[in-house]
C-alpha atoms as one frame of an Amber mdcrd trajectory, in Angstrom:
protein
  86.982 118.029 152.902  83.878 119.163 151.097  80.995 120.664 153.067  81.756
 118.727 156.311  82.010 120.890 159.482  84.327 119.756 162.212  83.866 120.763
 165.905  86.025 120.636 169.037  84.866 119.055 172.180  87.283 120.058 175.017
  87.587 117.850 178.012  90.054 118.556 180.853  92.875 116.016 181.059  91.613
 115.021 184.528  88.059 114.227 183.284  88.268 110.612 184.322  89.647 111.721
 187.678  86.641 113.842 188.598  84.808 112.770 191.666  81.428 112.579 189.863
  82.790 110.554 187.029  84.544 108.179 189.328  81.316 107.696 191.424  79.271
 107.146 188.159  81.905 104.733 186.770  81.615 102.671 189.971  77.887 102.238
 189.642  76.343  99.200 187.958  76.604 100.062 184.221  78.621 103.097 185.293
  81.142 102.778 182.398  78.274 102.567 179.897  76.850 105.673 181.417  80.108
 107.598 181.189  80.579 106.531 177.612  76.962 107.574 176.697  77.660 110.939
 178.529  80.723 111.555 176.253  78.673 110.401 173.113  75.882 112.811 174.121
  78.339 115.697 174.458  79.786 114.949 170.974  76.338 114.743 169.641  75.298
 118.126 171.109  78.305 119.964 169.737  76.783 121.047 166.451  73.435 121.912
 168.246  74.936 124.522 170.593  74.941 122.122 173.518  71.365 120.831 173.044
  70.365 117.282 172.235  68.286 117.729 169.028  67.603 115.546 166.022  66.878
 118.807 164.184  66.116 122.415 165.159  62.484 121.434 165.680  62.769 117.888
 167.145  64.474 117.095 170.416  65.740 113.479 171.026  63.508 111.041 172.890
  64.980 108.245 174.974  64.162 105.762 172.190  65.965 108.020 169.650  68.979
 108.332 171.753  68.995 104.634 172.308  68.964 103.974 168.578  71.467 106.664
 167.562  73.929 105.891 170.357  73.452 102.084 170.088  72.699 101.826 173.703
  69.856 100.015 175.482  66.992 102.225 176.447  67.371 100.992 180.107  70.954
 102.412 180.157  69.768 105.683 178.492  67.090 106.094 181.161  69.546 105.338
 184.021  72.083 107.611 182.472  69.743 110.504 182.232  68.643 110.103 185.727
  72.230 109.878 187.113  73.460 112.766 185.040  70.544 114.971 186.220  71.374
 113.947 189.769  74.951 115.094 189.342  73.983 118.256 187.478
């Protein structure tokens, strides 16, 4: 295994049944937003819940778009929607 670290991301088994996730999924590009949300959670695991390229550099929309292979317009929409739902 070498020097790789492994982390766990726990989601409740009803994650996709949550009202907020159902509402987001039903929006235009909603499934892309939910997938991006999960990708962002995974990315933040080894940074104690923060989205950071490194300890000193937080991600920008453009960086998230590149790293997550998602269009910037989807990243912007996702960030707005996720903020709205807390």
